[in-house]
mmJSON file of the N, C-alpha and C atoms, coordinates in Angstrom:
{"data_MODEL":{"atom_site":{
"group_PDB":["ATOM","ATOM","ATOM","ATOM","ATOM","ATOM","ATOM","ATOM","ATOM","ATOM","ATOM","ATOM","ATOM","ATOM","ATOM","ATOM","ATOM","ATOM","ATOM","ATOM","ATOM","ATOM","ATOM","ATOM","ATOM","ATOM","ATOM","ATOM","ATOM","ATOM","ATOM","ATOM","ATOM","ATOM","ATOM","ATOM","ATOM","ATOM","ATOM","ATOM","ATOM","ATOM","ATOM","ATOM","ATOM","ATOM","ATOM","ATOM","ATOM","ATOM","ATOM","ATOM","ATOM","ATOM","ATOM","ATOM","ATOM","ATOM","ATOM","ATOM","ATOM","ATOM","ATOM","ATOM","ATOM","ATOM","ATOM","ATOM","ATOM","ATOM","ATOM","ATOM","ATOM","ATOM","ATOM","ATOM","ATOM","ATOM","ATOM","ATOM","ATOM","ATOM","ATOM","ATOM","ATOM","ATOM","ATOM","ATOM","ATOM","ATOM","ATOM","ATOM","ATOM","ATOM","ATOM","ATOM","ATOM","ATOM","ATOM","ATOM","ATOM","ATOM","ATOM","ATOM","ATOM","ATOM","ATOM","ATOM","ATOM","ATOM","ATOM","ATOM","ATOM","ATOM","ATOM","ATOM","ATOM","ATOM","ATOM","ATOM","ATOM","ATOM","ATOM","ATOM","ATOM","ATOM","ATOM","ATOM","ATOM","ATOM","ATOM","ATOM","ATOM","ATOM","ATOM","ATOM","ATOM","ATOM","ATOM","ATOM","ATOM","ATOM","ATOM","ATOM"],
"id":[1,2,3,4,5,6,7,8,9,10,11,12,13,14,15,16,17,18,19,20,21,22,23,24,25,26,27,28,29,30,31,32,33,34,35,36,37,38,39,40,41,42,43,44,45,46,47,48,49,50,51,52,53,54,55,56,57,58,59,60,61,62,63,64,65,66,67,68,69,70,71,72,73,74,75,76,77,78,79,80,81,82,83,84,85,86,87,88,89,90,91,92,93,94,95,96,97,98,99,100,101,102,103,104,105,106,107,108,109,110,111,112,113,114,115,116,117,118,119,120,121,122,123,124,125,126,127,128,129,130,131,132,133,134,135,136,137,138,139,140,141,142,143,144],
"type_symbol":["N","C","C","N","C","C","N","C","C","N","C","C","N","C","C","N","C","C","N","C","C","N","C","C","N","C","C","N","C","C","N","C","C","N","C","C","N","C","C","N","C","C","N","C","C","N","C","C","N","C","C","N","C","C","N","C","C","N","C","C","N","C","C","N","C","C","N","C","C","N","C","C","N","C","C","N","C","C","N","C","C","N","C","C","N","C","C","N","C","C","N","C","C","N","C","C","N","C","C","N","C","C","N","C","C","N","C","C","N","C","C","N","C","C","N","C","C","N","C","C","N","C","C","N","C","C","N","C","C","N","C","C","N","C","C","N","C","C","N","C","C","N","C","C"],
"label_atom_id":["N","CA","C","N","CA","C","N","CA","C","N","CA","C","N","CA","C","N","CA","C","N","CA","C","N","CA","C","N","CA","C","N","CA","C","N","CA","C","N","CA","C","N","CA","C","N","CA","C","N","CA","C","N","CA","C","N","CA","C","N","CA","C","N","CA","C","N","CA","C","N","CA","C","N","CA","C","N","CA","C","N","CA","C","N","CA","C","N","CA","C","N","CA","C","N","CA","C","N","CA","C","N","CA","C","N","CA","C","N","CA","C","N","CA","C","N","CA","C","N","CA","C","N","CA","C","N","CA","C","N","CA","C","N","CA","C","N","CA","C","N","CA","C","N","CA","C","N","CA","C","N","CA","C","N","CA","C","N","CA","C","N","CA","C","N","CA","C"],
"label_alt_id":[null,null,null,null,null,null,null,null,null,null,null,null,null,null,null,null,null,null,null,null,null,null,null,null,null,null,null,null,null,null,null,null,null,null,null,null,null,null,null,null,null,null,null,null,null,null,null,null,null,null,null,null,null,null,null,null,null,null,null,null,null,null,null,null,null,null,null,null,null,null,null,null,null,null,null,null,null,null,null,null,null,null,null,null,null,null,null,null,null,null,null,null,null,null,null,null,null,null,null,null,null,null,null,null,null,null,null,null,null,null,null,null,null,null,null,null,null,null,null,null,null,null,null,null,null,null,null,null,null,null,null,null,null,null,null,null,null,null,null,null,null,null,null,null],
"label_comp_id":["MET","MET","MET","ALA","ALA","ALA","ALA","ALA","ALA","SER","SER","SER","GLN","GLN","GLN","LEU","LEU","LEU","GLY","GLY","GLY","LYS","LYS","LYS","ARG","ARG","ARG","TYR","TYR","TYR","ARG","ARG","ARG","CYS","CYS","CYS","GLU","GLU","GLU","VAL","VAL","VAL","CYS","CYS","CYS","GLY","GLY","GLY","THR","THR","THR","GLU","GLU","GLU","VAL","VAL","VAL","LEU","LEU","LEU","CYS","CYS","CYS","VAL","VAL","VAL","LYS","LYS","LYS","ALA","ALA","ALA","GLY","GLY","GLY","ASP","ASP","ASP","ASN","ASN","ASN","ALA","ALA","ALA","VAL","VAL","VAL","GLY","GLY","GLY","CYS","CYS","CYS","CYS","CYS","CYS","GLY","GLY","GLY","GLN","GLN","GLN","ASP","ASP","ASP","MET","MET","MET","GLU","GLU","GLU","VAL","VAL","VAL","GLN","GLN","GLN","GLU","GLU","GLU","PRO","PRO","PRO","ARG","ARG","ARG","THR","THR","THR","ILE","ILE","ILE","PRO","PRO","PRO","SER","SER","SER","SER","SER","SER","ASP","ASP","ASP"],
"label_asym_id":["A","A","A","A","A","A","A","A","A","A","A","A","A","A","A","A","A","A","A","A","A","A","A","A","A","A","A","A","A","A","A","A","A","A","A","A","A","A","A","A","A","A","A","A","A","A","A","A","A","A","A","A","A","A","A","A","A","A","A","A","A","A","A","A","A","A","A","A","A","A","A","A","A","A","A","A","A","A","A","A","A","A","A","A","A","A","A","A","A","A","A","A","A","A","A","A","A","A","A","A","A","A","A","A","A","A","A","A","A","A","A","A","A","A","A","A","A","A","A","A","A","A","A","A","A","A","A","A","A","A","A","A","A","A","A","A","A","A","A","A","A","A","A","A"],
"label_entity_id":["1","1","1","1","1","1","1","1","1","1","1","1","1","1","1","1","1","1","1","1","1","1","1","1","1","1","1","1","1","1","1","1","1","1","1","1","1","1","1","1","1","1","1","1","1","1","1","1","1","1","1","1","1","1","1","1","1","1","1","1","1","1","1","1","1","1","1","1","1","1","1","1","1","1","1","1","1","1","1","1","1","1","1","1","1","1","1","1","1","1","1","1","1","1","1","1","1","1","1","1","1","1","1","1","1","1","1","1","1","1","1","1","1","1","1","1","1","1","1","1","1","1","1","1","1","1","1","1","1","1","1","1","1","1","1","1","1","1","1","1","1","1","1","1"],
"label_seq_id":[1,1,1,2,2,2,3,3,3,4,4,4,5,5,5,6,6,6,7,7,7,8,8,8,9,9,9,10,10,10,11,11,11,12,12,12,13,13,13,14,14,14,15,15,15,16,16,16,17,17,17,18,18,18,19,19,19,20,20,20,21,21,21,22,22,22,23,23,23,24,24,24,25,25,25,26,26,26,27,27,27,28,28,28,29,29,29,30,30,30,31,31,31,32,32,32,33,33,33,34,34,34,35,35,35,36,36,36,37,37,37,38,38,38,39,39,39,40,40,40,41,41,41,42,42,42,43,43,43,44,44,44,45,45,45,46,46,46,47,47,47,48,48,48],
"pdbx_PDB_ins_code":[null,null,null,null,null,null,null,null,null,null,null,null,null,null,null,null,null,null,null,null,null,null,null,null,null,null,null,null,null,null,null,null,null,null,null,null,null,null,null,null,null,null,null,null,null,null,null,null,null,null,null,null,null,null,null,null,null,null,null,null,null,null,null,null,null,null,null,null,null,null,null,null,null,null,null,null,null,null,null,null,null,null,null,null,null,null,null,null,null,null,null,null,null,null,null,null,null,null,null,null,null,null,null,null,null,null,null,null,null,null,null,null,null,null,null,null,null,null,null,null,null,null,null,null,null,null,null,null,null,null,null,null,null,null,null,null,null,null,null,null,null,null,null,null],
"Cartn_x":[38.254,38.393,39.554,39.174,40.224,40.82,42.12,42.642,42.031,42.144,41.667,42.685,42.282,43.121,43.07,44.346,44.508,43.915,43.074,42.632,41.276,40.915,39.704,38.467,37.255,35.974,35.239,34.624,33.898,32.459,31.488,30.014,29.304,28.686,27.737,26.47,26.193,24.971,23.8,23.963,22.699,22.192,23.257,22.841,23.147,24.051,24.51,25.776,26.298,27.327,28.613,29.309,30.467,31.68,32.791,34.074,35.167,36.134,37.298,38.568,39.202,40.331,41.46,41.952,43.17,44.424,44.098,45.376,45.023,45.893,45.769,46.052,45.354,45.456,45.139,45.361,45.385,43.885,42.964,41.641,40.598,39.556,38.465,37.823,37.121,36.41,34.983,34.492,32.977,32.127,30.86,29.756,28.576,27.635,26.413,26.786,27.753,28.166,28.566,28.976,29.495,30.516,31.171,32.388,31.604,32.27,31.846,32.362,31.649,32.105,32.862,33.901,34.716,33.894,33.82,33.198,34.005,33.446,34.164,34.375,35.551,35.857,34.772,34.348,33.323,33.966,33.196,33.825,33.487,34.456,34.279,33.882,32.88,32.534,33.593,33.543,34.536,34.341,35.277,35.1,35.235,35.275,35.294,34.162],
"Cartn_y":[-72.544,-72.428,-71.457,-70.495,-69.416,-69.693,-69.251,-69.384,-68.472,-68.839,-68.015,-66.886,-65.659,-64.597,-64.197,-64.119,-63.722,-62.304,-62.056,-60.799,-60.487,-61.275,-61.048,-61.615,-60.958,-61.42,-62.156,-63.381,-64.11,-64.203,-64.251,-64.332,-65.307,-66.188,-67.243,-66.592,-66.726,-66.023,-66.877,-68.256,-69.073,-68.742,-68.823,-68.76,-67.362,-66.639,-65.354,-65.579,-66.639,-66.803,-65.938,-65.359,-64.566,-65.023,-65.116,-65.516,-64.58,-64.575,-63.737,-64.755,-64.569,-65.487,-65.162,-66.05,-65.879,-66.663,-67.486,-68.148,-68.464,-67.857,-68.027,-69.503,-69.858,-71.309,-71.452,-72.657,-72.915,-73.112,-73.382,-73.752,-72.572,-72.632,-71.584,-71.909,-70.835,-70.879,-71.214,-72.334,-72.781,-73.057,-72.857,-73.075,-73.421,-74.337,-74.818,-75.205,-76.041,-76.586,-75.822,-74.519,-73.6,-72.676,-72.085,-71.082,-70.077,-69.235,-68.051,-66.997,-65.771,-64.496,-63.477,-63.112,-62.066,-60.839,-60.276,-59.092,-57.734,-56.748,-55.417,-54.85,-54.025,-53.482,-52.488,-52.367,-51.45,-50.183,-49.138,-47.713,-47.443,-46.715,-46.347,-44.893,-44.504,-43.093,-42.203,-41.038,-40.063,-39.558,-39.305,-38.792,-37.267,-36.579,-35.152,-34.452],
"Cartn_z":[-95.092,-93.724,-93.377,-92.489,-92.158,-90.806,-90.642,-89.354,-88.376,-87.03,-86.036,-85.739,-85.616,-85.39,-84.041,-83.35,-82.009,-81.686,-80.575,-80.224,-81.033,-81.945,-82.584,-81.875,-82.108,-81.624,-82.573,-82.216,-83.234,-82.659,-83.612,-83.25,-84.045,-83.413,-84.144,-84.591,-85.858,-86.553,-86.082,-85.743,-85.359,-84.033,-83.016,-81.538,-80.931,-81.557,-80.909,-79.935,-79.751,-78.895,-79.514,-78.54,-78.914,-78.158,-78.679,-78.081,-78.405,-77.641,-77.96,-78.075,-79.24,-79.515,-78.677,-77.714,-77.049,-77.301,-78.321,-78.877,-80.298,-81.257,-82.709,-83.106,-84.143,-84.635,-86.1,-86.566,-88.161,-88.43,-87.639,-87.967,-87.609,-88.145,-88.012,-86.768,-86.142,-84.958,-85.425,-84.643,-85.104,-83.956,-84.401,-83.354,-84.234,-83.753,-84.553,-85.747,-85.999,-87.141,-88.405,-88.041,-89.116,-88.673,-89.417,-88.929,-88.358,-87.425,-86.82,-87.53,-87.525,-88.387,-87.345,-88.059,-87.402,-86.987,-85.901,-85.572,-85.798,-86.174,-86.486,-85.029,-84.825,-83.51,-83.156,-81.892,-81.349,-81.259,-81.476,-81.231,-79.754,-79.261,-77.809,-77.823,-76.958,-76.981,-76.446,-77.03,-76.519,-75.177,-74.34,-73.031,-72.867,-74.03,-73.953,-73.246],
"occupancy":[1.0,1.0,1.0,1.0,1.0,1.0,1.0,1.0,1.0,1.0,1.0,1.0,1.0,1.0,1.0,1.0,1.0,1.0,1.0,1.0,1.0,1.0,1.0,1.0,1.0,1.0,1.0,1.0,1.0,1.0,1.0,1.0,1.0,1.0,1.0,1.0,1.0,1.0,1.0,1.0,1.0,1.0,1.0,1.0,1.0,1.0,1.0,1.0,1.0,1.0,1.0,1.0,1.0,1.0,1.0,1.0,1.0,1.0,1.0,1.0,1.0,1.0,1.0,1.0,1.0,1.0,1.0,1.0,1.0,1.0,1.0,1.0,1.0,1.0,1.0,1.0,1.0,1.0,1.0,1.0,1.0,1.0,1.0,1.0,1.0,1.0,1.0,1.0,1.0,1.0,1.0,1.0,1.0,1.0,1.0,1.0,1.0,1.0,1.0,1.0,1.0,1.0,1.0,1.0,1.0,1.0,1.0,1.0,1.0,1.0,1.0,1.0,1.0,1.0,1.0,1.0,1.0,1.0,1.0,1.0,1.0,1.0,1.0,1.0,1.0,1.0,1.0,1.0,1.0,1.0,1.0,1.0,1.0,1.0,1.0,1.0,1.0,1.0,1.0,1.0,1.0,1.0,1.0,1.0],
"B_iso_or_equiv":[0.0,0.0,0.0,0.0,0.0,0.0,0.0,0.0,0.0,0.0,0.0,0.0,0.0,0.0,0.0,0.0,0.0,0.0,0.0,0.0,0.0,0.0,0.0,0.0,0.0,0.0,0.0,0.0,0.0,0.0,0.0,0.0,0.0,0.0,0.0,0.0,0.0,0.0,0.0,0.0,0.0,0.0,0.0,0.0,0.0,0.0,0.0,0.0,0.0,0.0,0.0,0.0,0.0,0.0,0.0,0.0,0.0,0.0,0.0,0.0,0.0,0.0,0.0,0.0,0.0,0.0,0.0,0.0,0.0,0.0,0.0,0.0,0.0,0.0,0.0,0.0,0.0,0.0,0.0,0.0,0.0,0.0,0.0,0.0,0.0,0.0,0.0,0.0,0.0,0.0,0.0,0.0,0.0,0.0,0.0,0.0,0.0,0.0,0.0,0.0,0.0,0.0,0.0,0.0,0.0,0.0,0.0,0.0,0.0,0.0,0.0,0.0,0.0,0.0,0.0,0.0,0.0,0.0,0.0,0.0,0.0,0.0,0.0,0.0,0.0,0.0,0.0,0.0,0.0,0.0,0.0,0.0,0.0,0.0,0.0,0.0,0.0,0.0,0.0,0.0,0.0,0.0,0.0,0.0],
"pdbx_formal_charge":[null,null,null,null,null,null,null,null,null,null,null,null,null,null,null,null,null,null,null,null,null,null,null,null,null,null,null,null,null,null,null,null,null,null,null,null,null,null,null,null,null,null,null,null,null,null,null,null,null,null,null,null,null,null,null,null,null,null,null,null,null,null,null,null,null,null,null,null,null,null,null,null,null,null,null,null,null,null,null,null,null,null,null,null,null,null,null,null,null,null,null,null,null,null,null,null,null,null,null,null,null,null,null,null,null,null,null,null,null,null,null,null,null,null,null,null,null,null,null,null,null,null,null,null,null,null,null,null,null,null,null,null,null,null,null,null,null,null,null,null,null,null,null,null],
"auth_seq_id":[1,1,1,2,2,2,3,3,3,4,4,4,5,5,5,6,6,6,7,7,7,8,8,8,9,9,9,10,10,10,11,11,11,12,12,12,13,13,13,14,14,14,15,15,15,16,16,16,17,17,17,18,18,18,19,19,19,20,20,20,21,21,21,22,22,22,23,23,23,24,24,24,25,25,25,26,26,26,27,27,27,28,28,28,29,29,29,30,30,30,31,31,31,32,32,32,33,33,33,34,34,34,35,35,35,36,36,36,37,37,37,38,38,38,39,39,39,40,40,40,41,41,41,42,42,42,43,43,43,44,44,44,45,45,45,46,46,46,47,47,47,48,48,48],
"auth_comp_id":["MET","MET","MET","ALA","ALA","ALA","ALA","ALA","ALA","SER","SER","SER","GLN","GLN","GLN","LEU","LEU","LEU","GLY","GLY","GLY","LYS","LYS","LYS","ARG","ARG","ARG","TYR","TYR","TYR","ARG","ARG","ARG","CYS","CYS","CYS","GLU","GLU","GLU","VAL","VAL","VAL","CYS","CYS","CYS","GLY","GLY","GLY","THR","THR","THR","GLU","GLU","GLU","VAL","VAL","VAL","LEU","LEU","LEU","CYS","CYS","CYS","VAL","VAL","VAL","LYS","LYS","LYS","ALA","ALA","ALA","GLY","GLY","GLY","ASP","ASP","ASP","ASN","ASN","ASN","ALA","ALA","ALA","VAL","VAL","VAL","GLY","GLY","GLY","CYS","CYS","CYS","CYS","CYS","CYS","GLY","GLY","GLY","GLN","GLN","GLN","ASP","ASP","ASP","MET","MET","MET","GLU","GLU","GLU","VAL","VAL","VAL","GLN","GLN","GLN","GLU","GLU","GLU","PRO","PRO","PRO","ARG","ARG","ARG","THR","THR","THR","ILE","ILE","ILE","PRO","PRO","PRO","SER","SER","SER","SER","SER","SER","ASP","ASP","ASP"],
"auth_asym_id":["A","A","A","A","A","A","A","A","A","A","A","A","A","A","A","A","A","A","A","A","A","A","A","A","A","A","A","A","A","A","A","A","A","A","A","A","A","A","A","A","A","A","A","A","A","A","A","A","A","A","A","A","A","A","A","A","A","A","A","A","A","A","A","A","A","A","A","A","A","A","A","A","A","A","A","A","A","A","A","A","A","A","A","A","A","A","A","A","A","A","A","A","A","A","A","A","A","A","A","A","A","A","A","A","A","A","A","A","A","A","A","A","A","A","A","A","A","A","A","A","A","A","A","A","A","A","A","A","A","A","A","A","A","A","A","A","A","A","A","A","A","A","A","A"],
"auth_atom_id":["N","CA","C","N","CA","C","N","CA","C","N","CA","C","N","CA","C","N","CA","C","N","CA","C","N","CA","C","N","CA","C","N","CA","C","N","CA","C","N","CA","C","N","CA","C","N","CA","C","N","CA","C","N","CA","C","N","CA","C","N","CA","C","N","CA","C","N","CA","C","N","CA","C","N","CA","C","N","CA","C","N","CA","C","N","CA","C","N","CA","C","N","CA","C","N","CA","C","N","CA","C","N","CA","C","N","CA","C","N","CA","C","N","CA","C","N","CA","C","N","CA","C","N","CA","C","N","CA","C","N","CA","C","N","CA","C","N","CA","C","N","CA","C","N","CA","C","N","CA","C","N","CA","C","N","CA","C","N","CA","C","N","CA","C","N","CA","C"],
"pdbx_PDB_model_num":[1,1,1,1,1,1,1,1,1,1,1,1,1,1,1,1,1,1,1,1,1,1,1,1,1,1,1,1,1,1,1,1,1,1,1,1,1,1,1,1,1,1,1,1,1,1,1,1,1,1,1,1,1,1,1,1,1,1,1,1,1,1,1,1,1,1,1,1,1,1,1,1,1,1,1,1,1,1,1,1,1,1,1,1,1,1,1,1,1,1,1,1,1,1,1,1,1,1,1,1,1,1,1,1,1,1,1,1,1,1,1,1,1,1,1,1,1,1,1,1,1,1,1,1,1,1,1,1,1,1,1,1,1,1,1,1,1,1,1,1,1,1,1,1]
}}}
């Protein structure tokens, strides 16, 4: 079980729910009976 990380986005692989962690903690973020996966940051298109 990993600690939740402030500012990270988590996604449930079962139902697709996504959450943004606004307060760090000692426990993992969970949904549907299992830990949620940390998502990679999305790339923002260039405005050039």
